[in-house]
Short mmCIF file of C-alpha atoms and ligand atoms in Angstrom, two decimals:
data_model
loop_
_atom_site.label_atom_id
_atom_site.label_comp_id
_atom_site.label_asym_id
_atom_site.label_seq_id
_atom_site.Cartn_x
_atom_site.Cartn_y
_atom_site.Cartn_z
CA UNK A 1 62.61 -47.37 -66.19
CA UNK A 2 65.24 -49.92 -67.25
CA UNK A 3 66.82 -51.50 -64.23
CA UNK A 4 70.54 -50.79 -63.94
CA UNK A 5 72.75 -53.81 -63.72
CA UNK A 6 74.54 -54.61 -60.52
CA UNK A 7 77.31 -57.04 -59.83
CA UNK A 8 78.11 -58.88 -56.67
CA UNK A 9 81.09 -60.86 -55.38
CA UNK A 10 80.10 -64.47 -54.58
CA UNK A 11 82.90 -64.70 -52.02
CA UNK A 12 82.32 -61.66 -49.86
CA UNK A 13 79.01 -60.25 -51.12
CA UNK A 14 80.42 -56.87 -52.12
CA UNK A 15 78.15 -55.07 -54.66
CA UNK A 16 79.56 -52.93 -57.45
CA UNK A 17 78.14 -51.23 -60.50
CA UNK A 18 80.55 -52.69 -62.98
CA UNK A 19 82.07 -56.09 -63.61
CA UNK A 20 85.73 -56.74 -63.05
CA UNK A 21 87.90 -59.82 -62.95
CA UNK A 22 88.96 -59.24 -59.37
CA UNK A 23 86.87 -58.19 -56.36
CA UNK A 24 88.00 -54.87 -54.97
CA UNK A 25 86.76 -55.76 -51.49
CA UNK A 26 88.25 -59.22 -50.89
CA UNK A 27 90.74 -59.54 -53.70
CA UNK A 28 89.35 -62.81 -55.05
CA UNK A 29 89.53 -63.52 -58.76
CA UNK A 30 86.58 -64.53 -60.96
CA UNK A 31 83.97 -64.18 -58.24
CA UNK A 32 82.01 -61.25 -59.61
CA UNK A 33 78.66 -62.15 -61.16
CA UNK A 34 75.70 -60.20 -62.41
CA UNK A 35 72.90 -59.81 -59.89
CA UNK A 36 69.35 -58.60 -59.88
CA UNK A 37 69.09 -55.84 -57.29
CA UNK A 38 67.31 -56.67 -54.09
CA UNK A 39 64.58 -54.04 -54.20
CA UNK A 40 62.16 -54.88 -56.95
CA UNK A 41 59.30 -52.65 -55.77
CA UNK A 42 58.73 -48.99 -56.55
CA UNK A 43 61.34 -46.39 -55.57
CA UNK A 44 61.33 -46.03 -51.78
CA UNK A 45 60.34 -42.71 -50.30
CA UNK A 46 62.68 -41.10 -47.82
CA UNK A 47 61.63 -41.28 -44.18
CA UNK A 48 60.70 -37.54 -44.27
CA UNK A 49 58.56 -36.19 -41.48
CA UNK A 50 56.65 -39.38 -40.78
CA UNK A 51 57.26 -40.23 -37.13
CA UNK A 52 58.27 -43.67 -35.89
CA UNK A 53 57.95 -45.09 -32.41
CA UNK A 54 60.23 -43.74 -29.67
CA UNK A 55 62.98 -46.19 -28.72
CA UNK A 56 63.26 -47.62 -25.19
CA UNK A 57 66.63 -46.54 -23.88
CA UNK A 58 68.50 -48.38 -21.12
CA UNK A 59 71.85 -47.78 -19.44
CA UNK A 60 74.96 -49.99 -19.38
CA UNK A 61 74.45 -51.04 -15.78
CA UNK A 62 71.24 -52.83 -16.74
CA UNK A 63 71.46 -56.38 -15.40
CA UNK A 64 70.56 -59.22 -17.73
CA UNK A 65 70.43 -62.88 -16.94
CA UNK A 66 72.92 -64.91 -19.01
CA UNK A 67 71.11 -66.62 -21.93
CA UNK A 68 69.83 -70.10 -21.05
CA UNK A 69 71.73 -72.80 -22.87
CA UNK A 70 71.07 -76.35 -23.83
CA UNK A 71 73.80 -78.89 -24.49
CA UNK A 72 73.57 -81.36 -27.37
CA UNK A 73 75.40 -84.04 -25.43
CA UNK A 74 78.22 -83.70 -28.02
CA UNK A 75 80.67 -81.88 -25.80
CA UNK A 76 83.02 -80.83 -28.54
CA UNK A 77 80.12 -79.04 -30.27
CA UNK A 78 78.77 -77.51 -27.11
CA UNK A 79 82.13 -76.06 -26.15
CA UNK A 80 82.58 -74.48 -29.60
CA UNK A 81 79.08 -72.88 -29.25
CA UNK A 82 80.23 -71.33 -26.01
CA UNK A 83 78.62 -73.79 -23.64
CA UNK A 84 75.57 -74.94 -25.56
CA UNK A 85 72.84 -73.72 -27.87
CA UNK A 86 71.36 -70.22 -27.11
CA UNK A 87 67.65 -69.71 -28.00
CA UNK A 88 66.93 -67.13 -30.74
CA UNK A 89 70.49 -67.27 -32.04
CA UNK A 90 71.52 -67.67 -35.66
CA UNK A 91 74.47 -69.94 -36.37
CA UNK A 92 76.29 -70.47 -39.65
CA UNK A 93 78.21 -73.65 -40.19
CA UNK A 94 80.48 -73.36 -43.24
CA UNK A 95 82.75 -75.92 -44.85
CA UNK A 96 83.84 -77.61 -48.07
CA UNK A 97 81.28 -79.87 -49.74
CA UNK A 98 81.58 -83.41 -48.46
CA UNK A 99 83.50 -82.48 -45.30
CA UNK A 100 80.65 -83.70 -43.01
CA UNK A 101 78.38 -80.72 -42.30
CA UNK A 102 75.14 -82.65 -42.88
CA UNK A 103 76.40 -85.54 -40.79
CA UNK A 104 77.44 -83.28 -37.90
CA UNK A 105 74.17 -81.33 -37.93
CA UNK A 106 72.00 -84.40 -38.08
CA UNK A 107 73.87 -85.70 -35.09
CA UNK A 108 73.52 -82.35 -33.35
CA UNK A 109 69.76 -82.13 -34.16
CA UNK A 110 69.35 -85.62 -32.72
CA UNK A 111 71.38 -84.66 -29.65
CA UNK A 112 69.29 -81.56 -28.98
CA UNK A 113 66.05 -83.45 -29.66
CA UNK A 114 67.07 -86.04 -27.05
CA UNK A 115 67.52 -83.12 -24.61
CA UNK A 116 63.84 -82.35 -25.27
CA UNK A 117 64.37 -79.41 -27.72
CA UNK A 118 61.88 -79.68 -30.51
CA UNK A 119 64.15 -79.99 -33.57
CA UNK A 120 63.40 -79.58 -37.23
CA UNK A 121 65.76 -80.47 -40.05
CA UNK A 122 65.13 -79.03 -43.48
CA UNK A 123 67.18 -80.48 -46.29
CA UNK A 124 67.28 -78.68 -49.61
CA UNK A 125 69.83 -81.12 -51.03
CA UNK A 126 68.80 -84.57 -50.06
CA UNK A 127 65.49 -86.43 -50.20
CA UNK A 128 63.97 -87.27 -46.81
CA UNK A 129 64.61 -90.98 -47.50
CA UNK A 130 68.33 -90.24 -47.90
CA UNK A 131 68.44 -88.35 -44.61
CA UNK A 132 66.49 -91.15 -42.90
CA UNK A 133 68.96 -93.73 -44.30
CA UNK A 134 71.85 -91.64 -42.91
CA UNK A 135 70.09 -91.35 -39.51
CA UNK A 136 69.68 -95.11 -39.49
CA UNK A 137 73.36 -95.66 -40.20
CA UNK A 138 74.26 -93.18 -37.47
CA UNK A 139 71.91 -94.89 -34.97
CA UNK A 140 69.78 -91.77 -34.60
CA UNK A 141 66.44 -93.07 -35.92
CA UNK A 142 64.88 -92.98 -32.45
CA UNK A 143 65.57 -89.27 -31.91
CA UNK A 144 62.45 -87.12 -32.28
CA UNK A 145 63.76 -84.92 -35.11
CA UNK A 146 61.18 -83.68 -37.62
CA UNK A 147 62.33 -83.87 -41.19
CA UNK A 148 61.40 -82.04 -44.40
CA UNK A 149 62.78 -81.61 -47.89
CA UNK A 150 62.16 -78.12 -49.18
CA UNK A 151 63.88 -75.22 -50.90
CA UNK A 152 61.04 -72.65 -51.07
CA UNK A 153 61.67 -70.17 -48.31
CA UNK A 154 58.04 -69.11 -48.03
CA UNK A 155 56.96 -72.73 -47.35
CA UNK A 156 59.79 -73.22 -44.84
CA UNK A 157 58.89 -70.00 -42.94
CA UNK A 158 55.23 -70.85 -42.86
CA UNK A 159 56.12 -74.33 -41.44
CA UNK A 160 58.46 -72.83 -38.85
CA UNK A 161 55.77 -70.32 -37.80
CA UNK A 162 53.32 -73.09 -37.14
CA UNK A 163 55.77 -75.63 -35.62
CA UNK A 164 57.70 -73.07 -33.57
CA UNK A 165 60.62 -75.50 -33.00
CA UNK A 166 63.41 -74.75 -30.54
CA UNK A 167 66.00 -75.58 -33.24
CA UNK A 168 65.79 -75.45 -37.00
CA UNK A 169 68.61 -76.72 -39.23
CA UNK A 170 68.65 -75.39 -42.74
CA UNK A 171 70.82 -77.54 -45.06
CA UNK A 172 71.96 -75.58 -47.04
CA UNK A 173 71.45 -71.85 -47.34
CA UNK A 174 72.64 -71.98 -51.00
CA UNK A 175 69.71 -74.19 -51.99
CA UNK A 176 67.08 -71.90 -50.42
CA UNK A 177 64.99 -69.82 -52.78
CA UNK A 178 62.79 -66.83 -52.07
CA UNK A 179 60.08 -65.80 -54.55
CA UNK A 180 60.57 -62.11 -53.80
CA UNK A 181 64.02 -62.11 -55.38
CA UNK A 182 64.21 -62.88 -59.04
CA UNK A 183 67.63 -64.43 -59.33
CA UNK A 184 68.74 -68.00 -59.21
CA UNK A 185 69.15 -70.01 -55.93
CA UNK A 186 72.73 -69.72 -54.72
CA UNK A 187 73.19 -66.20 -56.04
CA UNK A 188 74.35 -63.51 -53.63
CA UNK A 189 70.90 -61.86 -53.42
CA UNK A 190 69.11 -65.17 -52.80
CA UNK A 191 71.51 -66.35 -50.21
CA UNK A 192 71.39 -62.97 -48.49
CA UNK A 193 67.62 -62.73 -48.59
CA UNK A 194 67.18 -66.31 -47.26
CA UNK A 195 69.69 -65.74 -44.45
CA UNK A 196 67.99 -62.40 -43.55
CA UNK A 197 64.49 -64.00 -43.37
CA UNK A 198 65.74 -66.89 -41.31
CA UNK A 199 67.70 -64.87 -38.84
CA UNK A 200 64.81 -62.49 -38.45
CA UNK A 201 62.62 -65.49 -37.79
CA UNK A 202 65.11 -66.70 -35.11
CA UNK A 203 64.96 -63.35 -33.26
CA UNK A 204 61.17 -63.06 -33.57
CA UNK A 205 60.22 -66.53 -32.41
CA UNK A 206 63.12 -67.55 -30.16
CA UNK A 207 64.12 -70.44 -32.40
CA UNK A 208 67.79 -71.24 -32.74
CA UNK A 209 68.48 -71.43 -36.45
CA UNK A 210 71.56 -73.27 -37.87
CA UNK A 211 72.41 -72.47 -41.50
CA UNK A 212 74.70 -74.69 -43.45
CA UNK A 213 76.86 -72.94 -46.00
CA UNK A 214 79.08 -74.59 -48.60
CA UNK A 215 82.41 -72.97 -49.20
CA UNK A 216 82.78 -72.60 -52.91
CA UNK A 217 85.96 -72.31 -54.89
CA UNK A 218 84.50 -71.80 -58.37
CA UNK A 219 82.47 -68.70 -57.43
CA UNK A 220 79.35 -70.05 -59.19
CA UNK A 221 77.31 -69.87 -55.99
CA UNK A 222 77.66 -67.44 -53.12
CA UNK A 223 79.84 -68.67 -50.27
CA UNK A 224 79.09 -68.41 -46.56
CA UNK A 225 81.11 -65.19 -46.27
CA UNK A 226 78.09 -63.39 -47.69
CA UNK A 227 76.07 -64.05 -44.54
CA UNK A 228 78.75 -64.05 -41.87
CA UNK A 229 77.83 -60.58 -40.64
CA UNK A 230 74.11 -61.44 -40.26
CA UNK A 231 74.49 -64.29 -37.86
CA UNK A 232 75.52 -64.45 -34.20
CA UNK A 233 77.92 -67.30 -34.53
CA UNK A 234 80.10 -68.51 -37.39
CA UNK A 235 81.60 -71.97 -37.21
CA UNK A 236 83.76 -73.53 -39.89
CA UNK A 237 84.12 -77.28 -40.34
CA UNK A 238 87.59 -78.06 -41.68
CA UNK A 239 89.81 -80.97 -42.41
CA UNK A 240 91.47 -82.72 -45.31
CA UNK A 241 89.07 -85.02 -47.16
CA UNK A 242 91.70 -87.83 -47.05
CA UNK A 243 92.22 -87.59 -43.30
CA UNK A 244 89.74 -88.82 -40.73
CA UNK A 245 89.99 -85.78 -38.43
CA UNK A 246 87.63 -82.83 -38.62
CA UNK A 247 87.94 -79.54 -36.74
CA UNK A 248 84.94 -77.40 -35.90
CA UNK A 249 86.26 -73.89 -35.43
CA UNK A 250 84.43 -70.84 -34.02
CA UNK A 251 85.54 -67.77 -35.92
CA UNK A 252 82.85 -65.40 -34.54
CA UNK A 253 80.66 -65.89 -31.52
CA UNK A 254 78.46 -63.33 -29.86
CA UNK A 255 77.73 -65.83 -27.08
CA UNK A 256 81.12 -67.28 -26.36
CA UNK A 257 84.82 -67.15 -27.18
CA UNK A 258 85.94 -67.18 -30.78
CA UNK A 259 88.85 -69.36 -31.79
CA UNK A 260 87.60 -72.37 -29.84
CA UNK A 261 87.87 -75.70 -31.60
CA UNK A 262 86.09 -79.00 -31.43
CA UNK A 263 87.80 -82.10 -32.74
CA UNK A 264 85.99 -84.98 -34.41
CA UNK A 265 86.90 -88.19 -36.16
CA UNK A 266 84.94 -89.31 -39.22
CA UNK A 267 84.13 -93.01 -38.81
CA UNK A 268 81.69 -95.44 -40.41
CA UNK A 269 79.27 -94.48 -37.64
CA UNK A 270 79.52 -90.76 -38.31
CA UNK A 271 81.50 -88.25 -36.36
CA UNK A 272 82.97 -89.34 -33.05
CA UNK A 273 84.22 -86.59 -30.78
CA UNK A 274 87.83 -86.60 -29.71
CA UNK A 275 87.91 -85.12 -26.23
CA UNK A 276 91.66 -85.15 -25.75
CA UNK A 277 93.17 -84.07 -29.04
CA UNK A 278 96.59 -82.96 -27.84
CA UNK A 279 98.50 -85.93 -29.21
CA UNK A 280 96.31 -86.43 -32.29
CA UNK A 281 98.43 -84.47 -34.76
CA UNK A 282 101.71 -86.18 -34.02
CA UNK A 283 102.62 -88.71 -36.62
CA UNK A 284 104.42 -91.98 -35.73
CA UNK A 285 107.72 -90.68 -34.55
CA UNK A 286 109.98 -93.62 -33.73
CA UNK A 287 112.99 -92.41 -35.68
CA UNK A 288 113.88 -88.75 -35.78
CA UNK A 289 113.49 -87.35 -39.33
CA UNK A 290 115.00 -84.23 -40.82
CA UNK A 291 112.42 -81.50 -41.36
CA UNK A 292 110.10 -82.77 -38.65
CA UNK A 293 109.45 -80.49 -35.68
CA UNK A 294 106.77 -80.69 -32.95
CA UNK A 295 105.06 -77.41 -32.22
CA UNK A 296 103.41 -76.96 -28.83
CA UNK A 297 100.35 -75.02 -29.89
CA UNK A 298 97.15 -73.71 -28.32
CA UNK A 299 93.87 -74.05 -30.09
CA UNK A 300 91.08 -72.17 -28.35
CA UNK A 301 91.42 -73.07 -24.70
CA UNK A 302 93.38 -76.28 -25.20
CA UNK A 303 97.00 -77.17 -25.88
CA UNK A 304 97.53 -79.24 -29.02
CA UNK A 305 100.87 -80.67 -30.13
CA UNK A 306 101.31 -80.67 -33.86
CA UNK A 307 104.03 -81.91 -36.15
CA UNK A 308 105.34 -79.61 -38.86
CA UNK A 309 107.07 -81.29 -41.73
CA UNK A 310 109.35 -79.51 -44.16
CA UNK A 311 111.07 -80.66 -47.29
CA UNK A 312 113.75 -78.55 -49.00
CA UNK A 313 115.18 -79.75 -52.34
CA UNK A 314 117.06 -78.21 -55.28
CA UNK A 315 114.57 -76.97 -57.85
CA UNK A 316 114.55 -77.99 -61.52
CA UNK A 317 112.52 -74.89 -62.29
CA UNK A 318 113.58 -71.33 -62.79
CA UNK A 319 110.97 -70.23 -60.19
CA UNK A 320 111.34 -72.41 -57.05
CA UNK A 321 108.12 -73.85 -55.55
CA UNK A 322 106.67 -72.76 -52.19
CA UNK A 323 103.92 -75.18 -51.25
CA UNK A 324 102.16 -74.98 -47.86
CA UNK A 325 99.42 -77.16 -46.40
CA UNK A 326 97.87 -76.14 -43.09
CA UNK A 327 99.72 -72.87 -42.62
CA UNK A 328 99.75 -69.43 -44.17
CA UNK A 329 101.78 -69.06 -47.38
CA UNK A 330 102.51 -65.45 -46.78
CA UNK A 331 103.91 -66.15 -43.31
CA UNK A 332 106.16 -68.89 -44.80
CA UNK A 333 107.54 -66.31 -47.29
CA UNK A 334 108.24 -63.98 -44.33
CA UNK A 335 110.16 -66.58 -42.43
CA UNK A 336 112.19 -67.56 -45.49
CA UNK A 337 113.04 -63.89 -45.97
CA UNK A 338 114.09 -63.47 -42.32
CA UNK A 339 116.30 -66.61 -42.49
CA UNK A 340 117.97 -65.22 -45.59
CA UNK A 341 118.33 -61.59 -44.47
CA UNK A 342 119.19 -62.08 -40.75
CA UNK A 343 120.93 -65.45 -40.68
CA UNK A 344 122.44 -65.51 -44.25
CA UNK A 345 120.71 -68.77 -45.07
CA UNK A 346 119.40 -68.54 -48.67
CA UNK A 347 116.55 -70.59 -50.01
CA UNK A 348 116.94 -69.34 -53.57
CA UNK A 349 117.08 -72.23 -56.05
CA UNK A 350 115.42 -74.53 -53.48
CA UNK A 351 111.86 -75.87 -53.55
CA UNK A 352 110.23 -75.62 -50.13
CA UNK A 353 107.33 -77.74 -49.00
CA UNK A 354 105.67 -77.28 -45.58
CA UNK A 355 102.94 -79.53 -44.19
CA UNK A 356 101.05 -79.71 -40.94
CA UNK A 357 100.46 -83.32 -40.11
CA UNK A 358 96.94 -84.66 -39.61
CA UNK A 359 95.11 -82.00 -41.67
CA UNK A 360 95.03 -79.32 -38.97
CA UNK A 361 95.21 -75.65 -39.95
CA UNK A 362 97.46 -73.54 -37.73
CA UNK A 363 97.02 -69.78 -37.55
CA UNK A 364 99.08 -68.98 -34.41
CA UNK A 365 102.13 -66.77 -34.92
CA UNK A 366 103.59 -68.84 -32.09
CA UNK A 367 104.30 -71.49 -34.69
CA UNK A 368 106.88 -69.25 -36.45
CA UNK A 369 109.86 -70.76 -34.67
CA UNK A 370 108.62 -74.31 -35.27
CA UNK A 371 108.36 -73.53 -38.97
CA UNK A 372 111.84 -71.95 -39.11
CA UNK A 373 113.31 -74.89 -37.24
CA UNK A 374 111.60 -77.38 -39.57
CA UNK A 375 112.95 -75.48 -42.58
CA UNK A 376 116.50 -75.37 -41.14
CA UNK A 377 116.35 -79.03 -40.16
CA UNK A 378 115.27 -79.99 -43.66
CA UNK A 379 117.85 -77.74 -45.35
CA UNK A 380 120.74 -78.85 -43.15
CA UNK A 381 119.48 -82.52 -43.21
CA UNK A 382 119.88 -82.55 -39.43
CA UNK A 383 117.10 -83.97 -37.39
CA UNK A 384 116.01 -82.41 -34.09
CA UNK A 385 115.92 -84.40 -30.88
CA UNK A 386 112.52 -86.12 -31.11
CA UNK A 387 111.71 -85.29 -27.44
CA UNK A 388 111.89 -81.53 -28.10
CA UNK A 389 108.95 -79.16 -28.68
CA UNK A 390 109.34 -75.68 -30.26
CA UNK A 391 107.33 -72.49 -30.09
CA UNK A 392 107.85 -68.72 -30.38
CA UNK A 393 107.04 -65.80 -32.57
CA UNK A 394 109.62 -64.42 -34.99
CA UNK A 395 109.84 -60.72 -35.70
CA UNK A 396 111.22 -59.28 -38.98
CA UNK A 397 114.49 -58.44 -37.19
CA UNK A 398 114.98 -62.11 -36.45
CA UNK A 399 114.36 -61.64 -32.71
CA UNK A 400 112.12 -64.10 -30.85
CA UNK A 401 109.09 -62.96 -28.90
CA UNK A 402 107.54 -64.89 -25.99
CA UNK A 403 104.08 -66.14 -26.67
CA UNK A 404 100.98 -66.54 -24.51
CA UNK A 405 100.11 -69.57 -22.47
CA UNK A 406 103.68 -70.81 -22.28
CA UNK A 407 103.03 -72.73 -19.05
CA UNK A 408 100.12 -74.66 -20.66
CA UNK A 409 102.20 -75.53 -23.69
CA UNK A 410 105.07 -76.90 -21.54
CA UNK A 411 102.71 -78.77 -19.21
CA UNK A 412 101.03 -80.59 -22.09
CA UNK A 413 104.39 -81.38 -23.73
CA UNK A 414 105.62 -82.78 -20.43
CA UNK A 415 102.46 -84.92 -20.11
CA UNK A 416 103.10 -86.40 -23.56
CA UNK A 417 106.67 -87.40 -22.76
CA UNK A 418 108.64 -84.53 -24.20
CA UNK A 419 111.68 -83.48 -22.21
CA UNK A 420 112.90 -80.18 -23.62
CA UNK A 421 111.60 -77.08 -25.31
CA UNK A 422 113.18 -74.49 -27.62
CA UNK A 423 111.50 -71.23 -26.82
CA UNK A 424 112.09 -67.44 -26.77
CA UNK A 425 114.04 -66.17 -23.77
CA UNK A 426 111.96 -64.59 -21.05
CA UNK A 427 109.27 -67.20 -21.55
CA UNK A 428 107.38 -67.92 -18.33
CA UNK A 429 107.93 -71.55 -17.52
CA UNK A 430 105.76 -71.85 -14.41
CA UNK A 431 108.13 -74.37 -12.85
CA UNK A 432 107.87 -76.90 -15.69
CA UNK A 433 109.86 -80.09 -15.64
CA UNK A 434 111.00 -79.60 -19.21
CA UNK A 435 114.47 -78.37 -19.93
CA UNK A 436 114.02 -74.99 -21.53
CA UNK A 437 116.50 -73.89 -24.18
CA UNK A 438 115.89 -70.15 -24.24
CA UNK A 439 116.77 -68.41 -27.53
CA UNK A 440 117.23 -64.71 -28.14
CA UNK A 441 116.99 -64.70 -31.90
CA UNK A 442 117.10 -66.90 -34.98
CA UNK A 443 120.87 -66.53 -35.38
CA UNK A 444 121.27 -68.19 -31.98
CA UNK A 445 118.93 -71.00 -33.00
CA UNK A 446 120.97 -71.58 -36.21
CA UNK A 447 124.27 -71.56 -34.27
CA UNK A 448 123.30 -73.58 -31.22
CA UNK A 449 120.77 -76.04 -32.60
CA UNK A 450 122.24 -76.66 -36.04
CA UNK A 451 125.85 -75.70 -35.39
CA UNK A 452 125.88 -73.58 -38.57
CA UNK A 453 125.59 -69.92 -39.40
P1 TYD B 1 78.27 -84.99 -45.49
O1 TYD B 1 77.76 -84.84 -44.07
O2 TYD B 1 77.22 -85.32 -46.49
O3 TYD B 1 79.05 -83.74 -45.99
P2 TYD B 1 78.57 -82.23 -46.35
O4 TYD B 1 77.17 -82.13 -45.81
O5 TYD B 1 79.53 -81.34 -45.67
O6 TYD B 1 78.60 -82.12 -47.83
O7 TYD B 1 79.35 -86.14 -45.43
C1 TYD B 1 80.23 -86.39 -46.46
C2 TYD B 1 81.09 -87.59 -46.32
O8 TYD B 1 81.17 -88.20 -45.12
C3 TYD B 1 80.54 -88.65 -47.27
O9 TYD B 1 81.33 -88.70 -48.43
C4 TYD B 1 80.60 -89.90 -46.54
C5 TYD B 1 81.28 -89.60 -45.29
N1 TYD B 1 80.64 -90.28 -44.10
C6 TYD B 1 81.33 -91.21 -43.37
O10 TYD B 1 82.51 -91.51 -43.66
N2 TYD B 1 80.73 -91.79 -42.31
C7 TYD B 1 79.44 -91.54 -41.98
O11 TYD B 1 78.91 -92.16 -41.00
C8 TYD B 1 78.73 -90.60 -42.77
C9 TYD B 1 77.29 -90.29 -42.45
C10 TYD B 1 79.32 -89.94 -43.81
MG1 MG B 2 75.40 -81.85 -46.99
#
């Protein structure tokens, strides 16, 4: 019987029977590739009348001890994991190539090894000598981490079965190759098969398995999204290559809070943790500049102050540019539309650039008001008082909504020398020393802060 062709999306793993330019599931372009189907054996029989084992059922009130955890000694990492490494868990660490995943995980493996967890590091990308050289440069040579270079999944699993380590790092999942699947390493089926085998091994033997996944833009190899649903914890390592700061962000965690971040700085000696990042993303702000606004944000459990920078200039093109770094482009379009429709401030014929200083990515809707203020400040060429922080969510009507953790935002801003805050009315201040300038809607902001409208 000729095998029918299947196609899979390298971004999200969705499988279809025909090729198309755009993935129906995730909407990405040019990510659909031909795949050999997973089952290569004879047609499977249905379960039929053959009986299986009866399941053990329990009730909800069943008491379980919380999972034991081990810290790596790298606090920023341990917090993102939810308080340390959980045995038998599968963790995916995704990120752009060259962002520092191998560096971070070698440091983590060494940290756990020093806490007496037997640690194994399998590199499918670098020769052992290269990894050793890196370890030397990072001052980790003394840590009892066992090292191997391999890509054959069968060999790796056999080794893991005999070694039974507490922690296994697989760098990277896209280089792993299973001989039961006849498609190329990095393809959706290979990545999925390798991730499946390794997570099953984690559950079976109690080993914590960390998988490294490269984020890919070209769609030639399958990205980490393909395995996100198989693992317990998904962490993304982000940052701008040109900046020294790196953020480790939990986007899914069965053993802890999602949305927690860990902040690191890439130095000549590897990644150094930054335990108090709240002032990190403020640029040198001696003179007030138009378009610059400080947002009092919350990342995970911690307040972080971030500078938004906007530039608005007449466009030489028929279609004005909207360029965003560190924030959502769709949300920028929404705020521009609200400013135009509710406050009568048009941005047609103007190029708009928006940047988050320091390479941080902000996803909080609480940043809406900071973005709007930065845009207004840039457009009106009027700088905001440099000792003011801004936060608040904007609705389509132009009204401002209070946001969570207002007290924490104000407290941190106060600590860093800010004296006033522009925030939605009805925000809980918790007796903060900052002067609060409560705002009802965007029109009031335009009128009172920029004296226009
Ligand atoms: P790497 O961990 O290899 O990235 P990934 O595994 O995500 O592809 O690190 C990539 C970059 O980090 C590399 O270009 C050099 C830089 N780097 C430092 O700046 N300092 C260091 O101590 C190390 C080990 C790497
Ligand atoms: Mg690497």
